[in-house]
Amino acid sequence: MTTQANAATLTAGTEQKAKLGLGTIWQKYGTLGILIVLVLISSALSPQYFLTRDNLVQVLLQSSVMTLLACGVFFTILIAGIDLSVGSMLALTGMVSAQLMVAGMPFWLAILLGGVLLGAMLGAINGLLVNVTQLHPFIITLGTMAIYRGLTLIISDARSVFGFDPRFSDIVAGHILGVPVPVLIAVVVSGFLYFLARFTKLGRNIYALGGNAQAAWFSGINIKLHTLMVFIISGVCAGVAGVVTVARTGAAEPNAGTGFETFAIASAIIGGTSFFGGRGAVTGVVVGGLIIGVINNILNIMNVQSYYQQIVMGALIIGAVTADKLFGRKK
């Protein structure tokens, strides 16, 4: 009987080690492996066009806005929350920035006030509502998603806004040494957030809060303050994405960013961020954004309707969360 028990224990231990090993491999190389496989498949499907310089630049350009949104959403997921309002914040900040420029405000000031500052304020509202009501961020941001979209439609009268300073688009949507400025903005923002998450006290506290909120509280971490901070970060990223979107399109659209929250969440989750909090990296989110960009690009090249792209995104989210649950390390 004892021998059988020992054998069962050894078998269980071996299975657990194997699971942990798969989990480690998934966390370290899973996202990069998915990107490599997608690039190989895309190259095979479109050998004459996909790997051209112009198309690869286009992939990076298309991924830039999604990466900005995903980096913000990443921090909210890191504390086992979520932000469904990023698409609506993108639209509202872009609309306000455009209206300020049309009213005669210098474009750089409109970017700061209508994009960055307003984005921070909208994110702060999300964080304050979560702290005050003690409701899950899913409920709060589902509500503010509708509120922010409604405000965008009201202040714009459901019309596009254009006719602002052409230097705005020339600078924000231009090129530097052949590299699109939106791509450079995404690189700078993601680089800063990577440093923030990995090498600052704020970042370490956010990871601790997501890993175990009760233990973080006993350690003296101000949970409400850090919850507020992650939503402010998400709001600022959405504000920057709103400004970039207006610069790229040359107009502020009241329906801009509709559905973008799905792609942003997909980028974060596919990038290895645990939906259960406390685990993930900005670098993985960036790779996740590239995966989304490659998928959208090859489907466009193959003339596949956008409806199917949404199906692919939904399937990838389910697959990534399932993989994290099966192979992820237990907290």
mmCIF file of C-alpha atoms in Angstrom:
data_model
loop_
_atom_site.group_PDB
_atom_site.id
_atom_site.type_symbol
_atom_site.label_atom_id
_atom_site.label_comp_id
_atom_site.label_asym_id
_atom_site.label_seq_id
_atom_site.Cartn_x
_atom_site.Cartn_y
_atom_site.Cartn_z
ATOM 1 C CA MET A 1 0.000 0.000 0.000
ATOM 2 C CA THR A 2 2.835 2.353 0.906
ATOM 3 C CA THR A 3 4.657 1.535 -2.316
ATOM 4 C CA GLN A 4 1.551 2.328 -4.344
ATOM 5 C CA ALA A 5 1.107 5.611 -2.495
ATOM 6 C CA ASN A 6 4.729 6.565 -3.125
ATOM 7 C CA ALA A 7 4.363 5.696 -6.800
ATOM 8 C CA ALA A 8 1.223 7.820 -7.054
ATOM 9 C CA THR A 9 3.027 10.692 -5.344
ATOM 10 C CA LEU A 10 5.979 10.423 -7.719
ATOM 11 C CA THR A 11 3.648 10.333 -10.731
ATOM 12 C CA ALA A 12 1.761 13.394 -9.526
ATOM 13 C CA GLY A 13 5.043 15.185 -8.896
ATOM 14 C CA THR A 14 6.310 14.343 -12.365
ATOM 15 C CA GLU A 15 3.082 15.579 -13.955
ATOM 16 C CA GLN A 16 3.296 18.792 -11.948
ATOM 17 C CA LYS A 17 6.906 19.369 -13.025
ATOM 18 C CA ALA A 18 5.961 18.740 -16.636
ATOM 19 C CA LYS A 19 3.113 21.214 -16.330
ATOM 20 C CA LEU A 20 5.398 23.800 -14.771
ATOM 21 C CA GLY A 21 7.919 23.200 -17.537
ATOM 22 C CA LEU A 22 5.293 23.753 -20.207
ATOM 23 C CA GLY A 23 4.158 26.835 -18.325
ATOM 24 C CA THR A 24 7.676 28.265 -18.267
ATOM 25 C CA ILE A 25 8.146 27.598 -21.983
ATOM 26 C CA TRP A 26 4.779 29.188 -22.782
ATOM 27 C CA GLN A 27 5.497 32.286 -20.723
ATOM 28 C CA LYS A 28 8.989 32.799 -22.156
ATOM 29 C CA TYR A 29 8.572 31.807 -25.781
ATOM 30 C CA GLY A 30 4.872 31.227 -26.487
ATOM 31 C CA THR A 31 4.074 34.685 -27.814
ATOM 32 C CA LEU A 32 7.235 34.964 -29.888
ATOM 33 C CA GLY A 33 6.606 31.479 -31.270
ATOM 34 C CA ILE A 34 3.104 32.485 -32.351
ATOM 35 C CA LEU A 35 4.487 35.570 -34.111
ATOM 36 C CA ILE A 36 7.152 33.556 -35.948
ATOM 37 C CA VAL A 37 4.602 30.951 -37.080
ATOM 38 C CA LEU A 38 2.257 33.685 -38.305
ATOM 39 C CA VAL A 39 5.057 35.403 -40.237
ATOM 40 C CA LEU A 40 6.003 32.093 -41.893
ATOM 41 C CA ILE A 41 2.389 31.345 -42.796
ATOM 42 C CA SER A 42 1.823 34.868 -44.096
ATOM 43 C CA SER A 43 5.009 34.688 -46.163
ATOM 44 C CA ALA A 44 3.822 31.424 -47.699
ATOM 45 C CA LEU A 45 0.362 32.819 -48.459
ATOM 46 C CA SER A 46 1.757 36.014 -50.003
ATOM 47 C CA PRO A 47 5.398 35.386 -50.974
ATOM 48 C CA GLN A 48 5.645 38.382 -53.313
ATOM 49 C CA TYR A 49 4.144 41.028 -51.080
ATOM 50 C CA PHE A 50 4.096 40.249 -47.352
ATOM 51 C CA LEU A 51 7.844 40.546 -46.672
ATOM 52 C CA THR A 52 8.324 43.696 -48.720
ATOM 53 C CA ARG A 53 9.586 46.757 -46.856
ATOM 54 C CA ASP A 54 6.482 48.810 -47.589
ATOM 55 C CA ASN A 55 4.170 46.113 -46.247
ATOM 56 C CA LEU A 56 6.227 45.500 -43.104
ATOM 57 C CA VAL A 57 6.220 49.237 -42.390
ATOM 58 C CA GLN A 58 2.471 49.171 -42.870
ATOM 59 C CA VAL A 59 2.178 46.325 -40.343
ATOM 60 C CA LEU A 60 4.128 48.364 -37.807
ATOM 61 C CA LEU A 61 2.032 51.431 -38.536
ATOM 62 C CA GLN A 62 -1.229 49.535 -38.129
ATOM 63 C CA SER A 63 0.035 47.985 -34.896
ATOM 64 C CA SER A 64 1.115 51.301 -33.342
ATOM 65 C CA VAL A 65 -2.309 52.500 -32.126
ATOM 66 C CA MET A 66 -3.271 49.034 -30.910
ATOM 67 C CA THR A 67 0.031 48.712 -29.053
ATOM 68 C CA LEU A 68 -0.560 52.036 -27.299
ATOM 69 C CA LEU A 69 -4.007 50.927 -26.151
ATOM 70 C CA ALA A 70 -2.787 47.463 -25.191
ATOM 71 C CA CYS A 71 0.050 48.831 -23.048
ATOM 72 C CA GLY A 72 -2.508 50.799 -21.044
ATOM 73 C CA VAL A 73 -4.919 47.866 -20.740
ATOM 74 C CA PHE A 74 -1.975 45.703 -19.672
ATOM 75 C CA PHE A 75 -1.629 47.559 -16.375
ATOM 76 C CA THR A 76 -5.323 47.190 -15.568
ATOM 77 C CA ILE A 77 -5.206 43.455 -16.284
ATOM 78 C CA LEU A 78 -2.044 43.207 -14.188
ATOM 79 C CA ILE A 79 -4.144 43.966 -11.082
ATOM 80 C CA ALA A 80 -6.761 41.400 -12.206
ATOM 81 C CA GLY A 81 -8.969 44.160 -13.619
ATOM 82 C CA ILE A 82 -9.761 45.361 -17.127
ATOM 83 C CA ASP A 83 -10.523 48.558 -19.045
ATOM 84 C CA LEU A 84 -13.276 48.299 -21.636
ATOM 85 C CA SER A 85 -13.450 52.053 -22.187
ATOM 86 C CA VAL A 86 -10.160 52.553 -24.059
ATOM 87 C CA GLY A 87 -11.825 52.725 -27.482
ATOM 88 C CA SER A 88 -14.267 55.359 -26.282
ATOM 89 C CA MET A 89 -11.495 57.327 -24.558
ATOM 90 C CA LEU A 90 -9.556 57.256 -27.828
ATOM 91 C CA ALA A 91 -12.527 58.775 -29.638
ATOM 92 C CA LEU A 92 -13.251 61.427 -26.982
ATOM 93 C CA THR A 93 -9.651 62.600 -26.588
ATOM 94 C CA GLY A 94 -9.163 62.678 -30.341
ATOM 95 C CA MET A 95 -12.361 64.673 -30.806
ATOM 96 C CA VAL A 96 -11.535 67.215 -28.097
ATOM 97 C CA SER A 97 -7.981 67.637 -29.423
ATOM 98 C CA ALA A 98 -9.318 68.281 -32.931
ATOM 99 C CA GLN A 99 -11.928 70.758 -31.712
ATOM 100 C CA LEU A 100 -9.313 72.661 -29.730
ATOM 101 C CA MET A 101 -7.124 72.939 -32.831
ATOM 102 C CA VAL A 102 -10.048 74.071 -34.995
ATOM 103 C CA ALA A 103 -10.791 76.700 -32.331
ATOM 104 C CA GLY A 104 -7.297 78.101 -32.855
ATOM 105 C CA MET A 105 -5.291 76.476 -30.090
ATOM 106 C CA PRO A 106 -1.697 75.560 -31.051
ATOM 107 C CA PHE A 107 -1.595 71.881 -31.966
ATOM 108 C CA TRP A 108 1.067 71.014 -29.393
ATOM 109 C CA LEU A 109 -1.070 72.482 -26.599
ATOM 110 C CA ALA A 110 -4.165 70.721 -27.940
ATOM 111 C CA ILE A 111 -2.225 67.450 -27.806
ATOM 112 C CA LEU A 112 -1.270 68.027 -24.175
ATOM 113 C CA LEU A 113 -4.682 69.222 -22.997
ATOM 114 C CA GLY A 114 -7.092 67.290 -25.214
ATOM 115 C CA GLY A 115 -5.008 64.149 -25.511
ATOM 116 C CA VAL A 116 -2.710 63.502 -22.565
ATOM 117 C CA LEU A 117 -4.403 65.498 -19.786
ATOM 118 C CA LEU A 118 -7.971 64.594 -20.749
ATOM 119 C CA GLY A 119 -6.951 60.942 -21.126
ATOM 120 C CA ALA A 120 -5.478 61.011 -17.618
ATOM 121 C CA MET A 121 -8.684 62.574 -16.269
ATOM 122 C CA LEU A 122 -10.913 59.983 -17.933
ATOM 123 C CA GLY A 123 -8.725 57.197 -16.605
ATOM 124 C CA ALA A 124 -8.802 58.768 -13.147
ATOM 125 C CA ILE A 125 -12.619 58.775 -13.265
ATOM 126 C CA ASN A 126 -12.540 55.048 -13.993
ATOM 127 C CA GLY A 127 -10.146 54.427 -11.110
ATOM 128 C CA LEU A 128 -12.103 56.583 -8.654
ATOM 129 C CA LEU A 129 -15.357 54.838 -9.536
ATOM 130 C CA VAL A 130 -13.728 51.439 -8.978
ATOM 131 C CA ASN A 131 -12.373 52.562 -5.603
ATOM 132 C CA VAL A 132 -15.569 54.243 -4.403
ATOM 133 C CA THR A 133 -18.091 51.646 -5.562
ATOM 134 C CA GLN A 134 -15.844 48.602 -4.973
ATOM 135 C CA LEU A 135 -17.348 47.122 -8.139
ATOM 136 C CA HIS A 136 -15.261 45.079 -10.548
ATOM 137 C CA PRO A 137 -13.571 47.228 -13.223
ATOM 138 C CA PHE A 138 -15.469 45.269 -15.862
ATOM 139 C CA ILE A 139 -18.739 46.807 -14.683
ATOM 140 C CA ILE A 140 -17.334 50.314 -14.219
ATOM 141 C CA THR A 141 -15.547 50.526 -17.560
ATOM 142 C CA LEU A 142 -18.473 48.920 -19.372
ATOM 143 C CA GLY A 143 -20.526 51.858 -18.124
ATOM 144 C CA THR A 144 -17.929 54.533 -18.852
ATOM 145 C CA MET A 145 -17.387 53.036 -22.296
ATOM 146 C CA ALA A 146 -20.974 54.042 -23.127
ATOM 147 C CA ILE A 147 -20.710 57.378 -21.304
ATOM 148 C CA TYR A 148 -17.500 58.473 -23.037
ATOM 149 C CA ARG A 149 -18.842 57.422 -26.431
ATOM 150 C CA GLY A 150 -22.042 59.341 -25.784
ATOM 151 C CA LEU A 151 -20.075 62.445 -24.801
ATOM 152 C CA THR A 152 -18.074 62.182 -28.027
ATOM 153 C CA LEU A 153 -21.264 62.079 -30.078
ATOM 154 C CA ILE A 154 -22.772 64.997 -28.145
ATOM 155 C CA ILE A 155 -19.841 67.420 -28.406
ATOM 156 C CA SER A 156 -19.357 66.611 -32.098
ATOM 157 C CA ASP A 157 -23.046 66.465 -32.964
ATOM 158 C CA ALA A 158 -22.166 63.052 -34.432
ATOM 159 C CA ARG A 159 -20.085 64.750 -37.141
ATOM 160 C CA SER A 160 -16.463 64.520 -38.163
ATOM 161 C CA VAL A 161 -14.139 67.374 -37.253
ATOM 162 C CA PHE A 162 -11.370 68.414 -39.649
ATOM 163 C CA GLY A 163 -9.645 71.488 -41.028
ATOM 164 C CA PHE A 164 -7.016 71.881 -38.311
ATOM 165 C CA ASP A 165 -3.377 72.915 -38.622
ATOM 166 C CA PRO A 166 -1.768 70.708 -41.325
ATOM 167 C CA ARG A 167 1.506 70.755 -39.384
ATOM 168 C CA PHE A 168 -0.191 68.534 -36.817
ATOM 169 C CA SER A 169 -0.584 65.628 -39.248
ATOM 170 C CA ASP A 170 2.761 66.345 -40.888
ATOM 171 C CA ILE A 171 4.539 65.984 -37.560
ATOM 172 C CA VAL A 172 2.530 63.363 -35.650
ATOM 173 C CA ALA A 173 1.793 61.169 -38.678
ATOM 174 C CA GLY A 174 4.974 61.931 -40.623
ATOM 175 C CA HIS A 175 8.245 60.039 -40.965
ATOM 176 C CA ILE A 176 11.674 60.340 -39.377
ATOM 177 C CA LEU A 177 14.454 58.641 -41.335
ATOM 178 C CA GLY A 178 11.829 56.585 -43.131
ATOM 179 C CA VAL A 179 10.183 55.358 -39.921
ATOM 180 C CA PRO A 180 6.563 56.446 -39.282
ATOM 181 C CA VAL A 181 6.286 58.763 -36.272
ATOM 182 C CA PRO A 182 3.336 56.760 -34.817
ATOM 183 C CA VAL A 183 5.647 53.746 -34.646
ATOM 184 C CA LEU A 184 8.300 55.812 -32.864
ATOM 185 C CA ILE A 185 5.669 57.099 -30.421
ATOM 186 C CA ALA A 186 4.563 53.538 -29.676
ATOM 187 C CA VAL A 187 8.197 52.499 -29.127
ATOM 188 C CA VAL A 188 8.885 55.407 -26.752
ATOM 189 C CA VAL A 189 5.680 54.892 -24.747
ATOM 190 C CA SER A 190 6.107 51.129 -24.476
ATOM 191 C CA GLY A 191 9.775 51.579 -23.543
ATOM 192 C CA PHE A 192 8.878 54.014 -20.783
ATOM 193 C CA LEU A 193 6.141 51.720 -19.466
ATOM 194 C CA TYR A 194 8.518 48.747 -19.552
ATOM 195 C CA PHE A 195 10.928 50.697 -17.360
ATOM 196 C CA LEU A 196 8.063 51.777 -15.094
ATOM 197 C CA ALA A 197 6.812 48.225 -14.644
ATOM 198 C CA ARG A 198 10.171 46.547 -14.109
ATOM 199 C CA PHE A 199 12.442 49.039 -12.425
ATOM 200 C CA THR A 200 10.316 51.313 -10.232
ATOM 201 C CA LYS A 201 8.618 50.894 -6.885
ATOM 202 C CA LEU A 202 5.276 51.709 -8.481
ATOM 203 C CA GLY A 203 5.703 48.878 -10.966
ATOM 204 C CA ARG A 204 6.726 46.357 -8.309
ATOM 205 C CA ASN A 205 3.755 47.345 -6.168
ATOM 206 C CA ILE A 206 1.373 46.911 -9.107
ATOM 207 C CA TYR A 207 2.708 43.397 -9.709
ATOM 208 C CA ALA A 208 2.356 42.634 -6.001
ATOM 209 C CA LEU A 209 -1.211 43.944 -5.963
ATOM 210 C CA GLY A 210 -2.138 41.745 -8.898
ATOM 211 C CA GLY A 211 -0.408 38.734 -7.425
ATOM 212 C CA ASN A 212 -2.160 38.883 -4.041
ATOM 213 C CA ALA A 213 -4.170 41.950 -3.061
ATOM 214 C CA GLN A 214 -4.502 40.917 0.579
ATOM 215 C CA ALA A 215 -0.776 40.285 0.972
ATOM 216 C CA ALA A 216 -0.068 43.601 -0.759
ATOM 217 C CA TRP A 217 -2.331 45.386 1.734
ATOM 218 C CA PHE A 218 -0.581 43.739 4.680
ATOM 219 C CA SER A 219 2.729 44.858 3.141
ATOM 220 C CA GLY A 220 1.613 48.469 3.361
ATOM 221 C CA ILE A 221 0.771 48.992 -0.321
ATOM 222 C CA ASN A 222 -1.961 51.579 -0.850
ATOM 223 C CA ILE A 223 -4.375 49.525 -2.956
ATOM 224 C CA LYS A 224 -6.688 52.387 -3.887
ATOM 225 C CA LEU A 225 -3.826 54.637 -4.956
ATOM 226 C CA HIS A 226 -2.283 51.970 -7.166
ATOM 227 C CA THR A 227 -5.671 51.067 -8.623
ATOM 228 C CA LEU A 228 -6.119 54.740 -9.500
ATOM 229 C CA MET A 229 -2.655 54.887 -11.057
ATOM 230 C CA VAL A 230 -3.166 51.922 -13.404
ATOM 231 C CA PHE A 231 -6.350 53.463 -14.788
ATOM 232 C CA ILE A 232 -4.633 56.824 -15.234
ATOM 233 C CA ILE A 233 -1.902 55.056 -17.200
ATOM 234 C CA SER A 234 -4.549 53.384 -19.341
ATOM 235 C CA GLY A 235 -6.266 56.731 -19.922
ATOM 236 C CA VAL A 236 -3.049 58.476 -20.941
ATOM 237 C CA CYS A 237 -2.221 55.689 -23.401
ATOM 238 C CA ALA A 238 -5.726 55.961 -24.868
ATOM 239 C CA GLY A 239 -5.304 59.745 -25.120
ATOM 240 C CA VAL A 240 -2.022 59.410 -27.006
ATOM 241 C CA ALA A 241 -3.638 56.797 -29.264
ATOM 242 C CA GLY A 242 -6.515 59.217 -29.913
ATOM 243 C CA VAL A 243 -4.145 61.961 -31.004
ATOM 244 C CA VAL A 244 -2.218 59.575 -33.268
ATOM 245 C CA THR A 245 -5.447 58.312 -34.822
ATOM 246 C CA VAL A 246 -6.628 61.846 -35.658
ATOM 247 C CA ALA A 247 -3.231 62.681 -37.154
ATOM 248 C CA ARG A 248 -3.241 59.544 -39.308
ATOM 249 C CA THR A 249 -6.781 59.959 -40.636
ATOM 250 C CA GLY A 250 -6.746 63.751 -40.902
ATOM 251 C CA ALA A 251 -10.069 64.027 -39.080
ATOM 252 C CA ALA A 252 -11.671 63.220 -35.734
ATOM 253 C CA GLU A 253 -14.434 60.668 -36.155
ATOM 254 C CA PRO A 254 -17.090 60.246 -33.421
ATOM 255 C CA ASN A 255 -17.082 56.473 -33.991
ATOM 256 C CA ALA A 256 -13.301 56.129 -33.960
ATOM 257 C CA GLY A 257 -11.979 53.308 -31.837
ATOM 258 C CA THR A 258 -15.207 51.318 -31.840
ATOM 259 C CA GLY A 259 -14.312 47.738 -30.931
ATOM 260 C CA PHE A 260 -10.668 48.600 -30.342
ATOM 261 C CA GLU A 261 -10.937 47.435 -26.729
ATOM 262 C CA THR A 262 -11.240 43.864 -28.006
ATOM 263 C CA PHE A 263 -8.029 44.143 -30.007
ATOM 264 C CA ALA A 264 -6.223 45.843 -27.116
ATOM 265 C CA ILE A 265 -7.248 43.145 -24.646
ATOM 266 C CA ALA A 266 -6.332 40.475 -27.196
ATOM 267 C CA SER A 267 -2.866 42.005 -27.625
ATOM 268 C CA ALA A 268 -2.264 41.972 -23.870
ATOM 269 C CA ILE A 269 -3.606 38.456 -23.286
ATOM 270 C CA ILE A 270 -1.930 36.946 -26.345
ATOM 271 C CA GLY A 271 1.229 38.712 -25.201
ATOM 272 C CA GLY A 272 1.337 36.537 -22.093
ATOM 273 C CA THR A 273 -0.411 38.782 -19.564
ATOM 274 C CA SER A 274 -2.267 36.616 -17.076
ATOM 275 C CA PHE A 275 -5.967 37.418 -16.992
ATOM 276 C CA PHE A 276 -5.828 36.480 -13.308
ATOM 277 C CA GLY A 277 -3.365 39.269 -12.507
ATOM 278 C CA GLY A 278 0.203 39.590 -11.287
ATOM 279 C CA ARG A 279 2.020 38.287 -14.337
ATOM 280 C CA GLY A 280 2.984 39.696 -17.703
ATOM 281 C CA ALA A 281 5.410 42.061 -19.419
ATOM 282 C CA VAL A 282 5.182 45.094 -21.680
ATOM 283 C CA THR A 283 7.499 43.387 -24.158
ATOM 284 C CA GLY A 284 4.998 40.558 -24.518
ATOM 285 C CA VAL A 285 2.208 43.066 -25.078
ATOM 286 C CA VAL A 286 4.199 44.681 -27.885
ATOM 287 C CA VAL A 287 4.680 41.285 -29.524
ATOM 288 C CA GLY A 288 0.969 40.634 -29.023
ATOM 289 C CA GLY A 289 0.210 43.879 -30.836
ATOM 290 C CA LEU A 290 2.441 42.780 -33.707
ATOM 291 C CA ILE A 291 0.574 39.473 -33.852
ATOM 292 C CA ILE A 292 -2.701 41.364 -34.212
ATOM 293 C CA GLY A 293 -1.115 43.545 -36.894
ATOM 294 C CA VAL A 294 0.192 40.564 -38.866
ATOM 295 C CA ILE A 295 -3.161 38.782 -38.688
ATOM 296 C CA ASN A 296 -5.082 41.838 -39.878
ATOM 297 C CA ASN A 297 -2.522 42.497 -42.595
ATOM 298 C CA ILE A 298 -2.512 39.030 -44.118
ATOM 299 C CA LEU A 299 -6.305 38.803 -43.954
ATOM 300 C CA ASN A 300 -6.506 42.130 -45.799
ATOM 301 C CA ILE A 301 -4.002 40.914 -48.366
ATOM 302 C CA MET A 302 -6.110 37.800 -48.883
ATOM 303 C CA ASN A 303 -9.233 39.998 -49.222
ATOM 304 C CA VAL A 304 -10.869 38.384 -46.200
ATOM 305 C CA GLN A 305 -13.763 40.398 -44.785
ATOM 306 C CA SER A 306 -13.219 42.211 -41.494
ATOM 307 C CA TYR A 307 -15.952 40.139 -39.860
ATOM 308 C CA TYR A 308 -13.670 37.130 -39.918
ATOM 309 C CA GLN A 309 -10.929 39.149 -38.246
ATOM 310 C CA GLN A 310 -13.184 39.567 -35.229
ATOM 311 C CA ILE A 311 -13.740 35.810 -35.099
ATOM 312 C CA VAL A 312 -9.988 35.236 -35.159
ATOM 313 C CA MET A 313 -9.451 37.750 -32.335
ATOM 314 C CA GLY A 314 -12.106 36.107 -30.173
ATOM 315 C CA ALA A 315 -10.624 32.652 -30.763
ATOM 316 C CA LEU A 316 -7.128 33.899 -29.904
ATOM 317 C CA ILE A 317 -8.329 35.450 -26.638
ATOM 318 C CA ILE A 318 -10.020 32.201 -25.597
ATOM 319 C CA GLY A 319 -6.969 30.177 -26.599
ATOM 320 C CA ALA A 320 -4.504 32.426 -24.780
ATOM 321 C CA VAL A 321 -6.510 32.496 -21.537
ATOM 322 C CA THR A 322 -6.981 28.721 -21.719
ATOM 323 C CA ALA A 323 -3.238 28.219 -22.200
ATOM 324 C CA ASP A 324 -2.523 30.498 -19.248
ATOM 325 C CA LYS A 325 -4.943 28.535 -17.049
ATOM 326 C CA LEU A 326 -3.541 25.160 -18.120
ATOM 327 C CA PHE A 327 0.164 25.955 -18.147
ATOM 328 C CA GLY A 328 0.524 29.132 -16.103
ATOM 329 C CA ARG A 329 2.317 29.027 -12.772
ATOM 330 C CA LYS A 330 0.067 28.916 -9.784
ATOM 331 C CA LYS A 331 0.229 32.014 -7.639
#
